[in-house]
Short mmCIF file of C-alpha atoms in Angstrom, two decimals:
data_model
loop_
_atom_site.label_atom_id
_atom_site.label_comp_id
_atom_site.label_asym_id
_atom_site.label_seq_id
_atom_site.Cartn_x
_atom_site.Cartn_y
_atom_site.Cartn_z
CA MET Q 1314 109.44 91.23 101.72
CA LYS Q 1315 105.79 90.61 100.57
CA SER Q 1316 104.81 92.14 96.74
CA THR Q 1317 101.97 94.36 95.93
CA VAL Q 1318 100.64 94.64 92.52
CA ILE Q 1319 100.24 98.52 90.88
CA PRO Q 1320 98.43 98.60 88.01
CA ILE Q 1321 99.90 101.18 85.21
CA GLY Q 1322 96.90 102.39 82.70
CA PRO Q 1323 95.41 102.19 80.42
CA GLN Q 1324 93.81 105.64 81.66
CA HIS Q 1325 96.85 107.38 83.45
CA PRO Q 1326 98.09 110.59 83.87
CA VAL Q 1327 101.85 109.58 82.59
CA LEU Q 1328 100.69 107.47 79.51
CA PRO Q 1329 99.45 109.64 76.85
CA GLU Q 1330 98.16 106.53 75.24
CA PRO Q 1331 96.07 102.74 76.61
CA ILE Q 1332 98.32 100.55 77.31
CA HIS Q 1333 97.86 98.73 80.92
CA LEU Q 1334 101.21 97.37 83.28
CA LYS Q 1335 100.92 95.50 85.85
CA LEU Q 1336 103.56 96.75 88.06
CA THR Q 1337 105.46 93.22 90.14
CA VAL Q 1338 106.90 95.74 92.86
CA VAL Q 1339 108.52 94.91 96.11
CA ASP Q 1340 109.34 97.81 98.15
CA GLU Q 1341 109.07 100.60 95.32
CA VAL Q 1342 111.80 98.03 92.93
CA ILE Q 1343 109.84 96.97 90.41
CA SER Q 1344 110.04 92.60 89.94
CA GLU Q 1345 108.54 91.89 86.93
CA VAL Q 1346 106.01 93.82 84.75
CA VAL Q 1347 103.05 91.44 82.49
CA PRO Q 1348 101.64 94.40 79.53
CA SER Q 1349 97.80 94.64 78.08
CA LEU Q 1350 96.95 95.59 74.99
CA GLY Q 1351 93.93 95.96 72.99
CA PHE Q 1352 91.89 98.81 74.38
CA VAL Q 1353 91.62 101.25 71.15
CA HIS Q 1354 92.18 97.78 68.96
CA ARG Q 1355 90.77 99.37 65.29
CA GLY Q 1356 91.73 95.70 63.12
CA LEU Q 1357 92.38 97.78 60.74
CA GLU Q 1358 94.35 95.68 58.76
CA MET Q 1359 91.07 93.67 57.63
CA LEU Q 1360 89.61 96.89 55.39
CA VAL Q 1361 91.52 95.62 52.52
CA ASP Q 1362 88.43 93.82 52.45
CA ASN Q 1363 86.52 96.29 51.25
CA ARG Q 1364 88.40 98.64 49.94
CA ASP Q 1365 90.51 99.15 46.77
CA TYR Q 1366 94.29 99.03 46.72
CA HIS Q 1367 94.04 103.26 45.92
CA GLN Q 1368 91.89 103.10 49.09
CA VAL Q 1369 93.41 101.40 51.54
CA VAL Q 1370 96.34 104.78 51.63
CA GLN Q 1371 93.65 106.69 53.20
CA VAL Q 1372 93.58 103.59 55.95
CA VAL Q 1373 97.09 103.31 56.87
CA GLU Q 1374 97.66 106.82 56.67
CA ARG Q 1375 95.70 106.56 60.06
CA VAL Q 1376 97.13 104.12 61.73
CA CYS Q 1377 99.13 106.79 62.90
CA GLY Q 1378 98.60 110.29 62.07
CA ILE Q 1379 102.11 111.55 63.58
CA CYS Q 1380 103.74 109.05 61.41
CA SER Q 1381 101.27 108.74 58.53
CA MET Q 1382 103.23 110.11 55.85
CA MET Q 1383 105.67 107.00 56.69
CA HIS Q 1384 102.75 104.58 56.67
CA ALA Q 1385 101.48 105.39 53.28
CA MET Q 1386 106.00 105.69 51.74
CA CYS Q 1387 105.98 102.06 52.93
CA TYR Q 1388 102.37 100.60 51.81
CA CYS Q 1389 102.63 102.46 48.36
CA GLN Q 1390 106.02 100.89 47.83
CA GLY Q 1391 105.43 97.41 48.54
CA ILE Q 1392 102.99 98.30 45.52
CA GLU Q 1393 104.66 100.25 43.20
CA GLU Q 1394 107.20 97.26 43.80
CA MET Q 1395 104.77 94.42 43.29
CA MET Q 1396 103.33 96.33 40.18
CA GLY Q 1397 106.59 97.34 38.81
CA VAL Q 1398 105.87 100.55 38.69
CA GLU Q 1399 108.79 103.08 37.52
CA VAL Q 1400 108.11 106.31 40.27
CA PRO Q 1401 109.56 109.63 38.83
CA PRO Q 1402 113.27 110.51 39.88
CA ARG Q 1403 111.89 114.03 42.02
CA ALA Q 1404 108.96 112.20 43.45
CA LYS Q 1405 111.36 110.53 45.44
CA TYR Q 1406 113.01 112.92 46.03
CA LEU Q 1407 109.96 114.82 47.58
CA ARG Q 1408 108.87 110.94 49.93
CA VAL Q 1409 112.62 111.85 51.12
CA ILE Q 1410 112.13 115.68 52.23
CA TRP Q 1411 108.68 115.17 53.57
CA SER Q 1412 109.16 112.08 55.41
CA GLU Q 1413 111.88 113.08 56.63
CA LEU Q 1414 109.73 116.81 57.87
CA HIS Q 1415 107.68 113.77 60.11
CA ARG Q 1416 110.41 112.63 61.46
CA MET Q 1417 111.53 115.34 62.68
CA HIS Q 1418 107.73 116.54 63.98
CA SER Q 1419 107.42 113.23 65.96
CA HIS Q 1420 110.75 113.88 67.39
CA LEU Q 1421 110.44 117.25 68.67
CA LEU Q 1422 107.00 116.47 69.74
CA TRP Q 1423 108.74 113.47 72.05
CA LEU Q 1424 111.70 115.12 73.12
CA GLY Q 1425 109.23 117.65 74.46
CA LEU Q 1426 106.63 115.19 76.06
CA PHE Q 1427 110.06 113.36 77.64
CA ALA Q 1428 110.79 116.51 79.24
CA ASP Q 1429 107.54 116.65 80.76
CA SER Q 1430 107.71 112.97 81.98
CA PHE Q 1431 110.05 114.19 84.34
CA GLY Q 1432 108.52 117.54 85.10
CA PHE Q 1433 110.49 120.45 83.47
CA GLU Q 1434 107.93 121.82 81.50
CA SER Q 1435 109.85 124.53 79.84
CA LEU Q 1436 111.53 122.50 77.82
CA PHE Q 1437 108.12 120.53 76.77
CA MET Q 1438 107.25 123.71 75.74
CA GLN Q 1439 109.89 124.92 74.16
CA PHE Q 1440 110.19 122.05 71.50
CA TRP Q 1441 106.51 121.98 71.03
CA ARG Q 1442 106.66 125.94 69.73
CA ILE Q 1443 110.11 124.26 67.38
CA ARG Q 1444 107.88 121.63 66.20
CA GLU Q 1445 105.42 124.81 65.55
CA LYS Q 1446 108.19 125.18 62.94
CA VAL Q 1447 107.82 122.62 61.08
CA LEU Q 1448 103.28 121.73 61.90
CA ASP Q 1449 104.25 125.01 59.37
CA ILE Q 1450 105.82 123.79 56.60
CA HIS Q 1451 103.67 120.77 56.01
CA GLU Q 1452 100.35 123.31 56.31
CA ALA Q 1453 101.87 125.08 53.81
CA THR Q 1454 103.59 122.71 51.04
CA THR Q 1455 100.54 119.97 51.92
CA GLY Q 1456 97.72 122.04 53.25
CA ASN Q 1457 97.39 120.17 56.42
CA ARG Q 1458 99.33 119.97 59.51
CA VAL Q 1459 99.92 116.74 60.21
CA ILE Q 1460 98.24 113.63 58.80
CA VAL Q 1461 100.21 115.78 54.72
CA SER Q 1462 98.35 112.77 53.38
CA VAL Q 1463 101.16 113.48 50.65
CA ASN Q 1464 102.11 109.51 48.90
CA THR Q 1465 99.44 108.14 46.27
CA ILE Q 1466 101.34 104.70 44.69
CA GLY Q 1467 103.81 105.76 41.99
CA GLY Q 1468 104.51 108.76 43.67
CA VAL Q 1469 103.10 112.12 45.61
CA ARG Q 1470 100.31 114.29 44.91
CA LYS Q 1471 101.55 117.43 45.42
CA ASP Q 1472 104.76 119.71 44.15
CA LEU Q 1473 107.14 121.50 45.99
CA ASP Q 1474 108.22 124.78 43.41
CA ASP Q 1475 111.33 126.16 44.16
CA ASP Q 1476 110.66 128.97 46.40
CA GLN Q 1477 109.12 126.71 48.85
CA ILE Q 1478 111.53 123.73 48.81
CA GLU Q 1479 114.20 127.49 49.04
CA TRP Q 1480 112.39 128.51 51.96
CA ILE Q 1481 112.00 124.54 54.14
CA VAL Q 1482 116.37 124.70 53.01
CA SER Q 1483 115.18 127.90 54.86
CA GLU Q 1484 113.13 128.23 57.21
CA LEU Q 1485 115.22 124.77 58.30
CA LYS Q 1486 117.66 127.19 59.24
CA ASN Q 1487 116.57 128.57 62.07
CA VAL Q 1488 115.27 125.37 62.75
CA LYS Q 1489 118.79 123.52 63.49
CA ARG Q 1490 119.19 126.79 65.46
CA GLU Q 1491 117.02 126.62 68.40
CA VAL Q 1492 116.96 122.77 68.42
CA ARG Q 1493 120.86 123.02 69.40
CA ARG Q 1494 120.19 126.14 71.74
CA LEU Q 1495 118.36 123.55 73.28
CA GLY Q 1496 121.13 120.20 73.15
CA PRO Q 1497 122.89 121.63 76.07
CA THR Q 1498 120.42 122.10 78.57
CA LEU Q 1499 118.05 118.47 77.83
CA LEU Q 1500 121.26 117.29 77.65
CA ASP Q 1501 124.19 118.10 80.11
CA ASP Q 1502 121.50 119.64 82.77
CA TYR Q 1503 122.08 118.00 85.87
CA THR Q 1504 118.53 117.19 87.52
CA VAL Q 1505 118.11 115.62 83.68
CA LYS Q 1506 120.44 113.58 83.62
CA LYS Q 1507 119.98 112.67 87.37
CA ARG Q 1508 116.44 110.65 85.75
CA THR Q 1509 117.86 109.59 82.49
CA VAL Q 1510 121.32 108.77 83.24
CA GLY Q 1511 121.27 104.70 84.00
CA ARG Q 1512 118.46 104.34 84.22
CA GLY Q 1513 116.70 101.70 81.74
CA VAL Q 1514 119.89 100.23 80.22
CA LEU Q 1515 119.25 98.35 77.38
CA THR Q 1516 122.58 96.12 75.82
CA SER Q 1517 123.29 95.83 73.02
CA GLN Q 1518 123.31 92.45 73.06
CA GLN Q 1519 119.69 92.15 75.02
CA ALA Q 1520 118.11 95.06 72.24
CA ILE Q 1521 118.79 92.32 69.41
CA ASP Q 1522 117.42 89.30 71.06
CA LEU Q 1523 114.40 90.76 72.06
CA GLY Q 1524 113.77 92.66 68.66
CA THR Q 1525 113.79 96.36 69.24
CA VAL Q 1526 113.94 98.50 66.22
CA GLY Q 1527 114.47 102.17 65.85
CA PRO Q 1528 115.96 105.32 68.42
CA THR Q 1529 115.85 102.26 70.62
CA LEU Q 1530 118.06 100.05 69.30
CA ARG Q 1531 121.14 102.62 68.21
CA ALA Q 1532 121.06 104.17 71.29
CA SER Q 1533 122.01 100.64 72.42
CA GLY Q 1534 124.70 100.75 69.80
CA VAL Q 1535 123.36 98.99 67.13
CA ALA Q 1536 124.19 101.37 63.72
CA ARG Q 1537 120.64 100.29 62.03
CA ASP Q 1538 117.92 102.58 60.01
CA MET Q 1539 116.20 100.83 57.78
CA ARG Q 1540 117.12 104.40 55.47
CA GLN Q 1541 120.40 101.72 54.73
CA LEU Q 1542 118.07 100.13 52.13
CA GLY Q 1543 118.81 103.54 50.48
CA TYR Q 1544 114.76 103.45 49.52
CA ALA Q 1545 113.38 106.59 47.95
CA ALA Q 1546 116.32 109.10 47.08
CA LEU Q 1547 117.65 107.64 50.64
CA GLY Q 1548 120.51 106.19 48.17
CA GLU Q 1549 122.22 109.22 46.41
CA LEU Q 1550 122.44 110.89 50.18
CA ASP Q 1551 125.04 110.98 52.34
CA PHE Q 1552 123.45 108.67 55.34
CA GLU Q 1553 124.62 107.90 58.68
CA PRO Q 1554 122.27 106.34 61.49
CA VAL Q 1555 123.13 107.67 64.47
CA THR Q 1556 123.76 105.96 67.42
CA GLU Q 1557 125.01 106.04 71.14
CA GLU Q 1558 125.70 103.24 72.93
CA ALA Q 1559 125.11 103.39 76.61
CA GLY Q 1560 121.14 102.45 76.04
CA ASP Q 1561 119.70 104.39 78.69
CA SER Q 1562 117.55 106.82 78.77
CA TRP Q 1563 119.76 109.89 78.10
CA ALA Q 1564 121.24 107.87 75.21
CA ARG Q 1565 117.81 107.56 73.50
CA CYS Q 1566 117.51 110.64 74.18
CA LYS Q 1567 120.45 111.44 72.60
CA VAL Q 1568 119.79 109.72 69.68
CA ARG Q 1569 116.40 111.99 68.79
CA PHE Q 1570 118.48 114.86 70.02
CA LYS Q 1571 120.77 113.98 66.95
CA GLU Q 1572 118.21 112.52 64.25
CA VAL Q 1573 115.93 115.61 64.17
CA LEU Q 1574 120.77 117.70 63.33
CA ALA Q 1575 120.57 114.61 60.94
CA SER Q 1576 116.75 114.98 58.94
CA ILE Q 1577 117.36 118.20 58.14
CA ASP Q 1578 120.36 117.85 56.83
CA ILE Q 1579 119.61 114.64 54.79
CA ILE Q 1580 116.23 118.15 53.94
CA ARG Q 1581 119.11 119.87 53.01
CA GLN Q 1582 121.01 117.53 50.54
CA ALA Q 1583 117.76 116.32 49.40
CA ALA Q 1584 116.27 120.48 48.64
CA GLU Q 1585 120.40 120.53 46.07
CA LYS Q 1586 119.93 117.32 43.76
CA THR Q 1587 115.79 117.69 43.88
CA PRO Q 1588 115.60 116.87 40.04
CA GLY Q 1589 112.53 118.39 37.65
CA GLY Q 1590 110.01 116.21 36.36
CA GLU Q 1591 107.03 114.22 37.16
CA ILE Q 1592 105.50 113.45 39.95
CA ALA Q 1593 103.85 110.36 39.39
CA ALA Q 1594 103.76 107.69 37.25
CA LYS Q 1595 100.31 106.26 35.45
CA VAL Q 1596 99.08 102.86 37.24
CA LYS Q 1597 96.59 101.11 35.41
CA GLY Q 1598 95.32 96.96 36.79
CA ALA Q 1599 95.25 95.25 39.50
CA PRO Q 1600 98.50 94.67 41.39
CA PRO Q 1601 99.61 90.98 40.16
CA GLU Q 1602 99.15 87.80 41.78
CA GLY Q 1603 102.06 87.21 44.18
CA GLU Q 1604 103.51 88.74 47.91
CA THR Q 1605 105.56 91.00 49.18
CA VAL Q 1606 107.52 93.29 52.38
CA SER Q 1607 107.81 96.77 52.86
CA ARG Q 1608 110.13 98.54 55.66
CA VAL Q 1609 110.30 101.99 55.53
CA GLU Q 1610 112.15 103.51 58.44
CA GLN Q 1611 109.86 105.23 60.86
CA PRO Q 1612 110.73 107.93 63.49
CA ARG Q 1613 110.08 105.47 66.12
CA GLY Q 1614 112.02 101.84 64.39
CA GLU Q 1615 111.24 99.94 61.30
CA VAL Q 1616 107.94 99.82 60.49
CA PHE Q 1617 107.68 96.34 58.07
CA TYR Q 1618 104.58 95.48 55.87
CA TYR Q 1619 103.95 92.39 54.23
CA ILE Q 1620 101.23 92.61 51.37
CA LYS Q 1621 99.72 89.42 49.33
CA SER Q 1622 97.10 90.11 46.26
CA LYS Q 1623 95.53 87.44 44.16
CA GLY Q 1624 95.80 90.09 40.67
CA GLN Q 1625 92.47 91.94 41.86
CA LYS Q 1626 91.97 95.32 42.72
CA LYS Q 1627 91.69 94.31 46.83
CA LEU Q 1628 94.36 92.71 48.54
CA GLU Q 1629 94.46 89.92 49.71
CA ARG Q 1630 95.94 90.38 52.74
CA LEU Q 1631 97.87 93.37 54.60
CA ARG Q 1632 100.01 92.67 57.75
CA ILE Q 1633 101.41 96.01 59.03
CA ARG Q 1634 103.65 95.59 61.98
CA THR Q 1635 104.48 99.12 63.63
CA PRO Q 1636 107.77 99.63 65.72
CA THR Q 1637 105.87 99.87 69.84
CA PHE Q 1638 105.26 96.15 69.00
CA ALA Q 1639 109.09 95.47 67.92
CA ASN Q 1640 109.97 97.28 71.43
CA ILE Q 1641 107.37 95.76 73.83
CA PRO Q 1642 110.12 93.19 74.46
CA ALA Q 1643 112.32 94.95 74.99
CA LEU Q 1644 110.52 98.17 77.56
CA LEU Q 1645 109.59 95.17 79.42
CA ALA Q 1646 113.04 93.37 79.57
CA ILE Q 1647 114.34 96.75 80.76
CA LEU Q 1648 111.60 98.01 83.54
CA PRO Q 1649 112.80 95.01 85.70
CA GLY Q 1650 114.84 96.42 88.74
CA LEU Q 1651 113.85 100.47 88.72
CA TYR Q 1652 112.40 101.80 90.64
CA LEU Q 1653 108.64 102.79 90.12
CA SER Q 1654 109.39 106.44 90.06
CA ASP Q 1655 111.29 105.59 86.82
CA VAL Q 1656 108.49 104.36 85.09
CA PRO Q 1657 107.33 107.45 83.07
CA VAL Q 1658 110.03 108.45 82.25
CA VAL Q 1659 111.56 105.06 81.47
CA VAL Q 1660 108.22 103.87 79.13
CA LEU Q 1661 108.50 107.31 77.52
CA SER Q 1662 112.16 106.59 76.36
CA ILE Q 1663 111.27 104.19 73.45
CA ASP Q 1664 108.58 106.72 72.64
CA PRO Q 1665 105.23 104.12 72.18
CA CYS Q 1666 102.73 104.94 70.23
CA ILE Q 1667 99.79 102.56 71.07
CA SER Q 1668 97.64 104.02 67.98
CA CYS Q 1669 100.13 102.35 65.72
CA THR Q 1670 100.21 99.40 68.03
CA GLU Q 1671 96.36 98.71 68.31
CA ARG Q 1672 95.70 99.80 64.20
CA MET K 456 110.74 87.21 48.77
CA GLU K 457 109.21 83.64 47.31
CA ALA K 458 113.19 83.97 46.82
CA GLN K 459 113.38 84.12 50.11
CA SER K 460 111.07 81.57 52.16
CA ILE K 461 111.30 78.77 52.84
CA SER K 462 108.70 75.91 53.45
CA VAL K 463 109.19 74.02 56.65
CA LYS K 464 106.88 70.88 58.48
CA MET K 465 105.40 72.10 61.81
CA ASP K 466 108.72 69.80 63.53
CA GLN K 467 111.15 71.11 61.35
CA LEU K 468 109.82 74.55 62.72
CA LEU K 469 111.54 74.64 66.20
CA GLY K 470 114.46 73.68 64.65
CA GLU K 471 114.72 75.16 61.68
CA THR K 472 114.39 78.86 63.64
CA ALA K 473 116.94 78.43 65.85
CA LYS K 474 119.71 77.77 62.88
CA LEU K 475 118.11 81.06 62.60
CA GLN K 476 119.71 82.42 65.43
CA VAL K 477 121.98 80.59 65.35
CA GLU K 478 122.89 82.04 62.14
CA GLY K 479 122.86 85.75 63.40
CA TYR K 480 119.11 86.69 62.46
CA THR K 481 117.47 88.56 63.96
CA PHE K 482 113.09 88.20 64.61
CA VAL K 483 110.87 90.70 62.74
CA ALA K 484 107.00 89.79 63.38
CA VAL K 485 105.36 86.61 62.46
CA THR K 486 101.92 86.92 60.16
CA GLY K 487 98.94 85.08 59.43
CA VAL K 488 97.48 84.22 56.04
CA GLU K 489 93.90 83.04 56.00
CA ILE K 490 94.09 79.70 52.45
CA ASP K 491 90.98 78.71 53.34
CA ALA K 492 88.07 77.06 55.07
CA GLU K 493 91.02 74.68 56.35
CA THR K 494 94.37 76.20 56.33
CA VAL K 495 95.85 79.32 58.04
CA GLU K 496 99.71 80.06 56.96
CA LEU K 497 102.57 81.61 59.19
CA ILE K 498 104.86 83.30 57.31
CA TYR K 499 107.70 84.06 60.02
CA HIS K 500 109.95 87.11 59.56
CA PHE K 501 113.45 87.36 60.07
CA ASP K 502 116.06 89.65 59.40
CA ARG K 503 119.87 90.44 59.16
CA ASP K 504 122.23 93.29 57.46
CA LEU K 505 118.89 94.30 56.68
CA GLU K 506 118.37 91.01 54.17
CA MET K 507 114.95 89.11 54.63
CA ARG K 508 114.50 85.45 55.56
CA HIS K 509 111.07 83.89 55.78
CA LEU K 510 109.95 80.82 56.94
CA ARG K 511 106.06 79.33 55.60
CA LEU K 512 104.24 77.53 58.06
CA SER K 513 101.22 75.99 56.63
CA VAL K 514 98.63 75.16 59.74
CA GLN K 515 95.48 73.09 59.65
CA LYS K 516 92.70 74.85 62.05
CA GLY K 517 92.67 73.33 66.26
CA VAL K 518 96.20 72.07 65.53
CA ARG K 519 98.73 72.94 67.86
CA VAL K 520 101.35 75.12 66.36
CA PRO K 521 105.42 75.50 68.83
CA SER K 522 105.46 78.45 69.73
CA ILE K 523 108.94 80.85 68.58
CA THR K 524 109.16 81.93 71.80
CA PRO K 525 111.97 79.06 73.35
CA VAL K 526 114.52 81.11 70.70
CA TYR K 527 112.92 84.24 70.18
CA LEU K 528 111.32 85.07 72.92
CA ALA K 529 110.97 88.21 71.35
CA ALA K 530 108.00 86.37 69.24
CA PHE K 531 105.26 86.39 72.61
CA LEU K 532 103.65 89.16 71.46
CA ALA K 533 103.10 88.11 67.51
CA GLU K 534 102.24 84.76 68.81
CA ASN K 535 99.98 86.18 71.20
CA GLU K 536 97.96 88.45 68.38
CA VAL K 537 97.84 85.33 65.75
CA GLN K 538 96.10 83.06 68.58
CA ASP K 539 93.66 86.28 68.91
CA LEU K 540 92.78 87.31 65.70
CA PHE K 541 93.57 83.91 63.27
CA GLY K 542 92.94 81.09 66.46
CA VAL K 543 95.36 79.35 65.73
CA ALA K 544 96.56 77.86 69.59
CA PHE K 545 100.60 78.03 70.04
CA SER K 546 101.71 75.71 72.55
CA GLY K 547 104.80 76.88 75.17
CA LEU K 548 104.70 80.20 74.17
CA ALA K 549 106.42 81.58 76.91
CA VAL K 550 104.10 84.86 77.76
CA ASP K 551 99.79 83.04 77.12
CA PHE K 552 97.21 85.68 77.56
CA LYS K 553 95.47 83.42 75.67
CA GLY K 554 93.23 84.98 73.89
CA THR K 555 92.92 87.87 75.76
CA LEU K 556 95.34 89.91 74.31
CA TYR K 557 93.46 92.02 72.62
CA THR K 558 90.46 92.71 74.66
CA GLU K 559 88.17 90.03 77.12
CA ASN K 560 84.38 89.48 75.91
CA GLU K 561 84.98 91.20 72.25
CA MET K 562 86.95 88.81 70.78
CA ARG K 563 87.75 86.17 72.92
CA GLY K 564 86.66 82.86 71.27
CA GLN K 565 86.27 84.65 68.16
CA SER K 566 88.28 84.47 65.27
CA PRO K 567 88.14 88.16 62.78
CA PHE K 568 91.06 87.40 61.03
CA CYS K 569 89.42 84.65 59.18
CA ARG K 570 86.54 85.15 56.61
CA TYR K 571 86.40 81.28 55.97
CA THR K 572 85.67 79.62 60.10
CA VAL K 573 85.27 80.13 63.25
CA VAL K 574 88.74 79.13 64.59
CA ALA K 575 87.87 78.99 68.55
CA SER K 576 86.29 78.35 71.10
CA GLU K 577 85.00 80.26 73.58
CA ASN K 578 87.73 79.05 76.40
CA GLY K 579 90.69 79.81 73.45
CA GLU K 580 90.93 76.08 72.91
CA ALA K 581 90.56 74.79 68.62
CA ALA K 582 87.48 73.24 67.44
CA GLY K 583 86.73 75.07 64.01
CA ALA K 584 83.38 75.61 62.95
CA GLY K 585 80.60 78.03 61.85
CA ASP K 586 80.16 80.79 58.55
CA ASN K 587 82.86 83.94 60.60
CA SER K 588 81.15 86.63 58.42
CA SER K 589 78.07 85.93 60.03
CA GLU K 590 79.12 85.49 63.38
CA ASN K 591 80.92 89.07 63.20
CA SER K 592 78.83 91.00 61.88
CA SER K 593 75.85 90.24 64.02
CA GLY K 594 78.99 90.88 66.70
CA GLU K 595 78.59 87.79 68.91
CA ALA K 596 80.89 85.28 70.17
CA SER K 597 81.54 81.88 68.99
#
């Protein structure tokens, strides 16, 4: 049968950000996918040439708004390791609280967008309504709703008093109740399952071979999560990666849904254990000559930073590998064999962030 | 990071990569670092059970590097990125965008992440000439 090439993107109603997918279809069944990137590439890594290493914190926060806190945390942890800076315990706990809040708002945003992708508008609005509560916490504790900008090299820039911590925990109890209430609608609904179960299956072996990361990897049954490294205060908190076995769009949805609840639990533990003391160590001088890698689990998966210094205030090289960049090969593997109508749901199921990819 | 790094020569790259794959390492990233006007260092990062290993390959600008995509298909985007940004050409790349992964006309033929020299010519072939700082600031292709 004759094949047809259908281009999707970079401007397309189902794609929130510019990526171009050249789909070869035979009678509406996809046989091949070739991606194009680079429509909004910013070359942020090269800004280390004219920013000192403190200013780069603000640069990496702008790699991606949705996971800005984790970008800055990953970068700061790398520099702190190079400089031998001992981050105060309180700062480590505060980093955990804000980073898990970030994961929650990212996942809630995605859950809404995912519902929107299969036309479930009211569910989309419900998830975004809940997300507003998390953004309100961001605003009340940091002054910003998305780019919270709390990290600095040596710790954090803002503190939380006991009342604020108590308020966050009580607010999250409400969030947990509301998220749970939406669970059956999202995960047990006949129509939702019809659009997601068995669509875009990624086996565990494929996921490993293709270097997949984050919920996309864990939905294929691989219990790998950078939080297992125990960075910040995570080593002192109970945490188990959320996994699912099916590897399809529904499993990826379920992993993110459960991770929202898991983040609430991590924040509750961190709130109970947050010690008193300083929130940032003093940092003087420049990173010594050398190089390091730093990794953090972002909402979409592992973010990888390579940092090289020549002992000067301006870094020699900063390289950022974002989770979506790692998940694109998996996306190309799961699309062939699907119907064209499945593309929006399956593309969205890996939670693509082109802003991150086009750093 | 030094302790987990292995320096390899061009002809050892695929063998060492295959060895890591057999040992259960997954591909993480490729980092290009410009060392001087003649040399770019490629660092291949791998992970197994949260432990990292790095292969370091020093490349003379203008010399083609064997792609590791026959071993790790997942590396094709990372290698295309290095090809675009550092002008290092790869042979045997599974999906080769030929220097056009990041937009065609604006960046093709340039190596914008190299400070010292423009590495690739207009047709994407390695050339190795010119001062990149002035080329890039004026926004003209080499």
